[in-house]
Tab-separated table of C-alpha atoms in Angstrom:
chain	number	residue	atom	x	y	z
E	1	GLN	CA	-71.151	87.105	215.412
E	2	ILE	CA	-73.771	87.598	217.950
E	3	LYS	CA	-75.945	90.151	216.367
E	4	LYS	CA	-79.170	91.931	218.208
E	5	TRP	CA	-81.858	89.907	220.260
E	6	GLY	CA	-79.142	86.990	220.535
E	7	LYS	CA	-79.555	86.274	216.437
E	8	PHE	CA	-76.081	84.176	215.638
E	9	HIS	CA	-74.420	84.450	212.341
E	10	MET	CA	-72.195	81.744	211.200
E	11	PRO	CA	-70.085	82.013	207.975
E	12	VAL	CA	-70.547	79.225	205.534
E	13	ALA	CA	-66.937	78.299	205.837
E	14	VAL	CA	-67.546	77.442	209.493
E	15	ILE	CA	-70.476	75.413	208.720
E	16	LYS	CA	-68.640	73.181	206.149
E	17	GLY	CA	-65.847	73.045	208.215
E	18	LEU	CA	-67.993	71.321	211.381
E	19	ASP	CA	-69.990	69.647	208.947
E	20	LEU	CA	-73.193	70.890	210.017
E	21	LYS	CA	-76.623	69.365	208.781
E	22	ASN	CA	-79.898	71.171	208.548
E	23	HIS	CA	-81.751	71.493	211.842
E	24	GLU	CA	-79.144	69.963	213.536
E	25	LYS	CA	-78.963	71.346	217.282
E	26	ILE	CA	-75.594	73.547	218.348
E	27	ASN	CA	-74.636	74.249	221.695
E	28	PHE	CA	-73.304	77.776	222.149
E	29	GLU	CA	-70.888	78.975	225.107
E	30	ILE	CA	-69.811	82.668	225.458
E	31	VAL	CA	-66.279	81.938	226.492
E	32	LYS	CA	-65.624	85.787	227.092
E	33	PRO	CA	-68.042	88.734	226.600
E	34	VAL	CA	-67.009	91.536	224.466
E	35	GLU	CA	-67.034	94.920	226.124
E	36	LEU	CA	-67.756	97.966	223.945
E	37	PRO	CA	-65.428	100.755	224.733
E	38	LYS	CA	-66.791	103.579	226.385
E	39	LEU	CA	-67.327	106.825	224.639
E	40	GLU	CA	-64.229	108.834	224.848
E	41	MET	CA	-64.433	112.549	225.945
E	42	THR	CA	-62.956	114.119	222.586
E	43	GLY	CA	-62.928	118.027	221.550
E	44	LYS	CA	-65.860	119.386	220.310
E	45	LYS	CA	-65.006	119.533	216.344
E	46	ASP	CA	-63.783	115.406	216.579
E	47	ILE	CA	-65.798	113.140	214.315
E	48	ASP	CA	-66.488	109.691	215.595
E	49	LEU	CA	-66.528	106.908	212.858
E	50	SER	CA	-68.342	104.687	214.832
E	51	ARG	CA	-71.278	106.745	213.913
E	52	ILE	CA	-71.430	105.985	210.302
E	53	LYS	CA	-74.851	104.370	209.459
E	54	GLU	CA	-74.376	103.860	205.446
E	55	LYS	CA	-74.383	100.022	205.795
E	56	VAL	CA	-71.135	99.543	207.573
E	57	ASN	CA	-70.544	97.243	210.670
E	58	ILE	CA	-67.995	98.294	213.021
E	59	ILE	CA	-65.531	96.128	215.040
E	60	TYR	CA	-64.050	97.995	218.059
E	61	ARG	CA	-60.378	97.667	218.273
E	62	GLU	CA	-57.750	98.560	220.908
E	63	ASN	CA	-56.237	102.120	221.285
E	64	SER	CA	-59.582	103.967	219.834
E	65	PHE	CA	-59.312	102.034	216.303
E	66	ILE	CA	-62.393	100.637	214.628
E	67	THR	CA	-62.362	98.425	211.723
E	68	LEU	CA	-65.249	99.268	209.069
E	69	ILE	CA	-66.921	96.395	207.462
E	70	GLY	CA	-69.235	96.765	204.433
E	71	LYS	CA	-71.038	94.301	202.488
E	72	GLY	CA	-68.974	93.310	199.420
E	73	LYS	CA	-66.355	95.806	200.482
E	74	ILE	CA	-62.795	95.287	201.683
E	75	PRO	CA	-62.596	96.054	205.202
E	76	ILE	CA	-60.422	98.899	206.546
E	77	THR	CA	-58.938	99.603	210.190
E	78	LEU	CA	-59.129	103.382	210.996
E	79	PRO	CA	-58.846	105.682	214.019
E	80	ARG	CA	-62.173	106.054	215.576
E	81	TYR	CA	-62.004	109.748	216.094
E	82	ILE	CA	-60.953	112.112	213.339
E	83	LYS	CA	-59.663	115.652	214.558
E	84	VAL	CA	-61.613	118.733	212.395
E	85	ASN	CA	-58.461	120.925	212.030
E	86	ALA	CA	-57.337	122.804	209.107
E	87	ASP	CA	-55.386	120.000	207.437
E	88	LEU	CA	-58.294	117.813	207.414
E	89	ILE	CA	-60.457	120.815	205.967
E	90	GLU	CA	-58.086	122.002	203.000
E	91	LEU	CA	-57.269	118.113	202.343
E	92	PHE	CA	-61.237	117.191	201.823
E	93	TYR	CA	-62.154	120.436	199.626
E	94	LEU	CA	-58.830	119.895	197.783
E	95	ILE	CA	-60.159	116.362	196.949
E	96	HIS	CA	-63.621	117.761	196.472
E	97	GLY	CA	-62.219	120.085	193.787
E	98	ASP	CA	-60.015	117.842	191.955
E	99	GLY	CA	-61.118	114.464	192.954
E	100	HIS	CA	-64.242	111.841	193.093
E	101	TYR	CA	-65.729	110.112	195.842
E	102	GLN	CA	-69.041	108.289	194.918
E	103	ASN	CA	-67.830	104.916	194.358
E	104	LYS	CA	-63.729	104.726	194.672
E	105	LEU	CA	-61.965	107.673	196.239
E	106	TYR	CA	-59.382	109.405	194.049
E	107	PHE	CA	-57.702	112.256	193.373
E	108	VAL	CA	-56.444	113.655	190.031
E	109	ASN	CA	-53.849	116.337	189.357
E	110	LYS	CA	-50.488	117.299	187.132
E	111	ASP	CA	-48.917	118.573	190.393
E	112	PRO	CA	-46.868	116.281	192.535
E	113	GLU	CA	-47.063	118.753	195.247
E	114	LEU	CA	-50.753	118.184	195.888
E	115	HIS	CA	-50.356	114.140	195.353
E	116	ARG	CA	-47.754	114.398	198.262
E	117	PHE	CA	-50.243	116.300	200.546
E	118	VAL	CA	-53.016	114.062	199.757
E	119	ILE	CA	-50.874	110.864	200.482
E	120	ASN	CA	-48.994	112.119	203.359
E	121	LYS	CA	-52.098	113.673	204.934
E	122	PHE	CA	-54.096	110.324	204.721
E	123	GLU	CA	-51.114	108.581	206.356
E	124	GLU	CA	-51.183	111.530	209.143
E	125	ILE	CA	-54.650	111.539	209.880
E	126	PHE	CA	-56.127	108.243	208.738
E	127	LYS	CA	-53.116	106.003	209.600
E	128	VAL	CA	-53.546	104.815	205.635
E	129	PRO	CA	-50.233	103.511	204.608
E	130	LYS	CA	-48.760	104.856	201.210
E	131	SER	CA	-48.831	101.448	199.607
E	132	LEU	CA	-52.344	101.366	199.847
E	133	TRP	CA	-52.653	104.081	197.094
E	134	ARG	CA	-52.835	103.074	193.198
E	135	ALA	CA	-51.878	105.250	190.385
E	136	ARG	CA	-52.705	105.579	186.911
E	137	LEU	CA	-51.220	107.606	184.419
E	138	LEU	CA	-53.583	110.136	182.232
E	139	ILE	CA	-51.776	111.525	179.256
E	140	SER	CA	-52.620	112.721	175.759
E	141	ASP	CA	-49.332	111.090	174.065
E	142	LEU	CA	-49.234	107.396	174.917
E	143	SER	CA	-45.735	107.243	173.110
E	144	ASN	CA	-44.400	109.581	176.232
E	145	SER	CA	-46.100	107.039	179.047
E	146	THR	CA	-43.343	104.996	179.740
E	147	ASP	CA	-40.960	107.944	180.858
E	148	ALA	CA	-43.913	109.984	182.388
E	149	ILE	CA	-44.501	106.905	184.775
E	150	ASP	CA	-41.095	106.872	185.656
E	151	TYR	CA	-41.348	110.702	186.418
E	152	TRP	CA	-44.282	110.078	188.783
E	153	LYS	CA	-42.604	107.104	190.548
E	154	ARG	CA	-39.442	109.445	191.325
E	155	GLU	CA	-41.681	112.251	192.677
E	156	LEU	CA	-43.824	110.807	194.931
E	157	GLU	CA	-41.638	107.531	195.742
E	158	LEU	CA	-44.147	104.749	194.554
E	159	GLU	CA	-43.589	101.177	193.639
E	160	ASP	CA	-43.947	99.618	190.296
E	161	LEU	CA	-46.662	97.301	191.700
E	162	GLN	CA	-48.945	100.529	192.854
E	163	PHE	CA	-48.972	101.793	189.049
E	164	TYR	CA	-52.146	100.003	187.131
E	165	PRO	CA	-50.285	98.584	184.205
E	166	THR	CA	-51.692	100.734	181.016
E	167	ALA	CA	-52.023	104.180	181.000
E	168	SER	CA	-55.212	105.821	179.929
E	169	GLN	CA	-55.268	108.195	177.036
E	170	CYS	CA	-56.544	111.920	177.705
E	171	LEU	CA	-58.574	113.629	175.210
E	172	LEU	CA	-57.044	117.188	176.344
E	173	LYS	CA	-53.499	118.050	175.636
E	174	THR	CA	-51.172	117.156	178.704
E	175	SER	CA	-47.739	117.875	179.401
E	176	GLU	CA	-45.027	115.305	178.657
E	177	VAL	CA	-45.617	113.727	182.218
E	178	GLY	CA	-49.604	113.925	181.988
E	179	ASN	CA	-51.729	114.262	185.028
E	180	LEU	CA	-51.942	111.310	187.532
E	181	ARG	CA	-54.865	109.864	189.111
E	182	ILE	CA	-54.306	108.229	192.752
E	183	ALA	CA	-57.097	106.014	194.318
E	184	ILE	CA	-57.692	103.690	197.016
E	185	ASP	CA	-59.499	100.403	195.830
E	186	LYS	CA	-61.043	99.689	199.089
E	187	THR	CA	-64.591	101.449	198.012
E	188	ILE	CA	-65.215	101.692	201.854
E	189	VAL	CA	-63.122	104.650	201.908
E	190	SER	CA	-65.566	106.751	199.769
E	191	VAL	CA	-68.430	106.227	202.439
E	192	VAL	CA	-65.717	107.313	205.287
E	193	PHE	CA	-65.136	110.598	203.279
E	194	ARG	CA	-68.462	111.315	202.361
E	195	PHE	CA	-69.529	110.798	206.414
E	196	ILE	CA	-66.663	113.244	207.279
E	197	PHE	CA	-67.131	115.818	204.425
E	198	ASN	CA	-70.895	116.074	205.054
E	199	ARG	CA	-70.002	117.007	208.587
E	200	LEU	CA	-67.689	119.737	207.093
E	201	GLN	CA	-70.394	121.557	205.506
E	202	ILE	CA	-71.203	123.945	208.717
E	203	LEU	CA	-67.925	125.983	209.268
E	204	ASP	CA	-67.187	128.865	210.878
E	205	ARG	CA	-65.136	131.998	209.247
E	206	LYS	CA	-61.892	130.873	209.829
E	207	ASP	CA	-62.588	127.374	208.925
E	208	SER	CA	-64.330	128.686	205.664
E	209	LEU	CA	-61.136	130.232	204.794
E	210	HIS	CA	-59.123	126.736	205.012
E	211	ALA	CA	-62.008	125.359	202.910
E	212	LEU	CA	-61.726	128.239	200.286
E	213	ASN	CA	-57.825	127.486	200.392
E	214	GLY	CA	-58.567	123.772	199.515
E	215	LEU	CA	-60.760	124.934	196.696
E	216	LEU	CA	-58.285	127.171	195.649
E	217	CYS	CA	-55.358	124.946	195.185
E	218	ALA	CA	-57.864	122.722	193.151
E	219	GLU	CA	-60.053	125.125	191.207
E	220	GLY	CA	-58.466	128.351	191.596
E	221	SER	CA	-56.091	130.242	189.315
E	222	PRO	CA	-53.999	133.542	189.932
E	223	GLU	CA	-54.002	135.467	186.534
E	224	LYS	CA	-51.279	137.911	185.829
E	225	ASN	CA	-51.119	141.198	183.039
E	226	LYS	CA	-48.795	143.547	182.294
E	227	ARG	CA	-49.699	145.768	185.680
E	228	GLY	CA	-49.258	142.716	187.957
E	229	LEU	CA	-52.080	140.155	189.618
E	230	HIS	CA	-55.098	140.947	186.975
E	231	LYS	CA	-57.744	138.453	188.434
E	232	ILE	CA	-58.283	135.243	190.843
E	233	THR	CA	-60.802	132.807	189.539
E	234	ILE	CA	-62.268	129.781	191.084
E	235	SER	CA	-64.261	127.572	188.759
E	236	PHE	CA	-67.241	125.144	189.729
E	237	SER	CA	-69.800	123.034	188.299
E	238	GLN	CA	-73.630	123.920	188.345
E	239	LYS	CA	-73.717	121.364	191.660
E	240	GLU	CA	-71.306	123.453	193.523
E	241	LYS	CA	-72.321	126.940	192.908
E	242	ASN	CA	-74.094	127.074	196.006
E	243	MET	CA	-71.523	125.744	198.059
E	244	PHE	CA	-68.934	127.884	196.630
E	245	ARG	CA	-71.061	131.023	197.249
E	246	GLU	CA	-71.853	130.090	200.755
E	247	ILE	CA	-67.981	129.543	201.294
E	248	LEU	CA	-67.044	132.914	199.901
E	249	ASN	CA	-69.862	134.686	201.843
E	250	LYS	CA	-68.840	133.308	205.047
E	251	THR	CA	-65.244	134.488	204.390
E	252	GLU	CA	-66.747	137.703	203.341
E	253	ILE	CA	-64.914	137.545	200.304
E	254	GLY	CA	-67.763	136.694	198.350
E	255	TYR	CA	-68.578	140.507	198.407
E	256	SER	CA	-65.860	141.306	196.085
E	257	ALA	CA	-66.314	138.304	193.707
E	258	ILE	CA	-68.462	138.198	190.796
E	259	MET	CA	-70.198	135.300	189.411
E	260	LEU	CA	-69.831	134.389	185.620
E	261	ARG	CA	-71.322	131.004	183.938
E	262	ASP	CA	-68.792	128.437	185.580
E	263	ARG	CA	-66.964	130.556	187.751
E	264	PHE	CA	-66.407	133.038	190.709
E	265	VAL	CA	-63.902	135.918	189.907
E	266	ILE	CA	-62.249	138.529	192.080
E	267	ARG	CA	-60.628	141.627	190.392
E	268	LYS	CA	-59.663	144.803	190.723
E	269	TRP	CA	-56.878	146.094	193.296
E	270	ASN	CA	-59.415	146.883	195.849
E	271	ASN	CA	-60.805	143.603	195.730
E	272	LEU	CA	-57.958	141.628	195.556
E	273	TYR	CA	-56.306	143.885	198.501
E	274	GLN	CA	-59.322	142.639	200.438
E	275	PHE	CA	-58.709	139.103	199.587
E	276	PHE	CA	-55.350	138.829	200.879
E	277	LYS	CA	-56.050	140.982	203.763
E	278	ILE	CA	-58.550	138.604	204.798
E	279	PHE	CA	-56.511	135.530	204.351
E	280	PHE	CA	-53.359	137.007	206.267
E	281	SER	CA	-55.399	138.468	209.242
E	282	ASN	CA	-56.251	135.201	209.999
E	283	ASN	CA	-52.842	133.488	209.655
E	284	ILE	CA	-53.488	131.781	206.490
E	285	THR	CA	-51.891	132.244	203.153
E	286	PRO	CA	-53.992	131.672	200.131
E	287	PHE	CA	-52.872	128.909	197.465
E	288	SER	CA	-50.300	127.780	200.069
E	289	LEU	CA	-50.866	123.877	199.091
E	290	HIS	CA	-49.834	125.001	195.439
E	291	HIS	CA	-46.272	126.789	195.368
E	292	GLN	CA	-46.224	127.924	191.867
E	293	ARG	CA	-49.819	129.475	192.098
E	294	CYS	CA	-49.042	131.024	195.607
E	295	LYS	CA	-45.803	132.481	193.989
E	296	ASN	CA	-48.065	133.719	190.998
E	297	ALA	CA	-50.671	135.126	193.375
E	298	LEU	CA	-48.537	136.948	196.152
E	299	GLY	CA	-45.781	137.913	193.401
E	300	GLY	CA	-48.517	139.405	190.871
E	301	PHE	CA	-49.931	141.726	193.666
E	302	LEU	CA	-46.899	142.703	195.296
E	303	ASN	CA	-45.293	143.720	192.140
E	304	HIS	CA	-48.875	145.374	190.774
E	305	SER	CA	-48.138	148.986	190.087
E	306	PHE	CA	-50.800	149.891	192.846
E	307	THR	CA	-49.121	148.055	195.116
E	308	GLN	CA	-45.961	149.446	194.426
E	309	THR	CA	-47.134	152.911	194.415
E	310	MET	CA	-48.792	152.206	197.965
E	311	CYS	CA	-45.459	150.887	199.403
E	312	LYS	CA	-43.521	153.833	198.234
E	313	TYR	CA	-45.892	156.272	200.030
E	314	LEU	CA	-46.714	154.246	203.108
E	315	THR	CA	-43.108	153.824	204.021
E	316	ILE	CA	-42.955	157.607	204.471
E	317	LEU	CA	-46.593	158.248	205.698
E	318	LYS	CA	-46.169	155.582	208.320
E	319	LYS	CA	-43.337	157.572	210.030
E	320	GLY	CA	-45.475	160.595	210.975
E	321	HIS	CA	-49.599	160.883	211.522
E	322	ASN	CA	-49.982	164.231	209.484
E	323	PHE	CA	-47.838	165.867	206.572
E	324	THR	CA	-48.623	168.970	204.627
E	325	THR	CA	-47.963	168.879	200.761
E	326	LYS	CA	-45.125	170.787	200.961
E	327	GLU	CA	-43.663	168.464	203.320
E	328	LEU	CA	-44.560	165.491	201.238
E	329	ILE	CA	-43.183	167.206	198.238
E	330	ASN	CA	-39.758	167.825	199.849
E	331	ILE	CA	-39.583	164.193	201.254
E	332	THR	CA	-40.497	162.606	198.043
E	333	GLY	CA	-39.392	164.638	195.337
E	334	TYR	CA	-42.194	164.041	193.375
E	335	ARG	CA	-44.169	166.776	191.482
E	336	PRO	CA	-46.970	168.184	193.159
E	337	GLU	CA	-49.435	167.600	190.553
E	338	SER	CA	-48.598	164.003	190.178
E	339	MET	CA	-48.131	163.309	193.821
E	340	LEU	CA	-51.785	164.725	194.548
E	341	SER	CA	-53.350	162.939	191.675
E	342	THR	CA	-51.855	159.685	193.054
E	343	LEU	CA	-52.993	160.013	196.700
E	344	ARG	CA	-56.474	161.355	195.670
E	345	LYS	CA	-57.141	157.774	193.626
E	346	SER	CA	-60.209	155.591	195.012
E	347	GLN	CA	-58.331	152.292	195.508
E	348	TYR	CA	-56.021	154.506	198.346
E	349	SER	CA	-58.972	156.258	199.850
E	350	LYS	CA	-58.862	153.739	202.773
E	351	PHE	CA	-55.157	154.142	203.670
E	352	ILE	CA	-54.834	157.779	203.241
E	353	LYS	CA	-56.817	160.617	204.482
E	354	ILE	CA	-56.388	164.268	202.564
E	355	GLY	CA	-57.997	167.155	204.292
E	356	VAL	CA	-57.830	171.029	204.147
E	357	GLY	CA	-55.202	172.501	206.124
E	358	GLU	CA	-55.813	175.739	208.370
């Protein structure tokens, strides 16, 4: 390697192979100079991995790939430019919620659907093959570990050699198949993750909704009661509190959320309606990466007694602009006192205006 100011670096293996002595004079001849690729015109939101400064050396490859080399780290070759889009944002905030990236990058969850999303997006975005992932089972009852590992192998189509030989006992009670931790042993990947994640801290409103969606699928929970969807909670650590609050405020959902000791809570029908309205008006489905939570959230809201009542009235009211009380009674067949008391409820005030007729 020829470094700045003409300094040469020669590996020990080369010195031994050539049997070079100390202070021996050597002639170097540059056979072919290496031309660094010109900075390509990319989208405004593209991230250039060649700008990583965290003790990483760069080798430029063809077709806009680079190899990252760090001291004591196994090198990795990745695309130089990473496009910032919905998938990238949701992927990184999902891993932030249910993973770790200070030393080795790993992701922990009990849902195979989320593991598939992480593995597939790393292959799609970073060209990291599935074979590079290692897996360890976390389970409370180690006697079920063999069957549980077989389950995860089938679900994620992983090879035997990708699993660590022993499972780890989880102190908290898990299901029969336990939780799975997937990791990339190349620690330089965590350097890349931190570099990109730092650049995903400044987001506009729509990008913040994608970030929130990633966090919801990791740390969120829709909870139902007899009436339907009762509340949506988002858990956080004290280090994450300000980040979560900023994302909620950028999406304008923060105004409907209250903060408890370790979670944000969105409850009451009006606030839940506003939550879904903001997401859907931006063509984003909340909890979209987690099928079961998505089903619980949407189904719980649609089956909520207030939502059901609104649907009954709106299917009638949308057909005309103004109705008298008598006309509504004739169309709906509802008792006057029941209908009027329902329409006067505060949660419906933004949909229905009641005025005094001439």
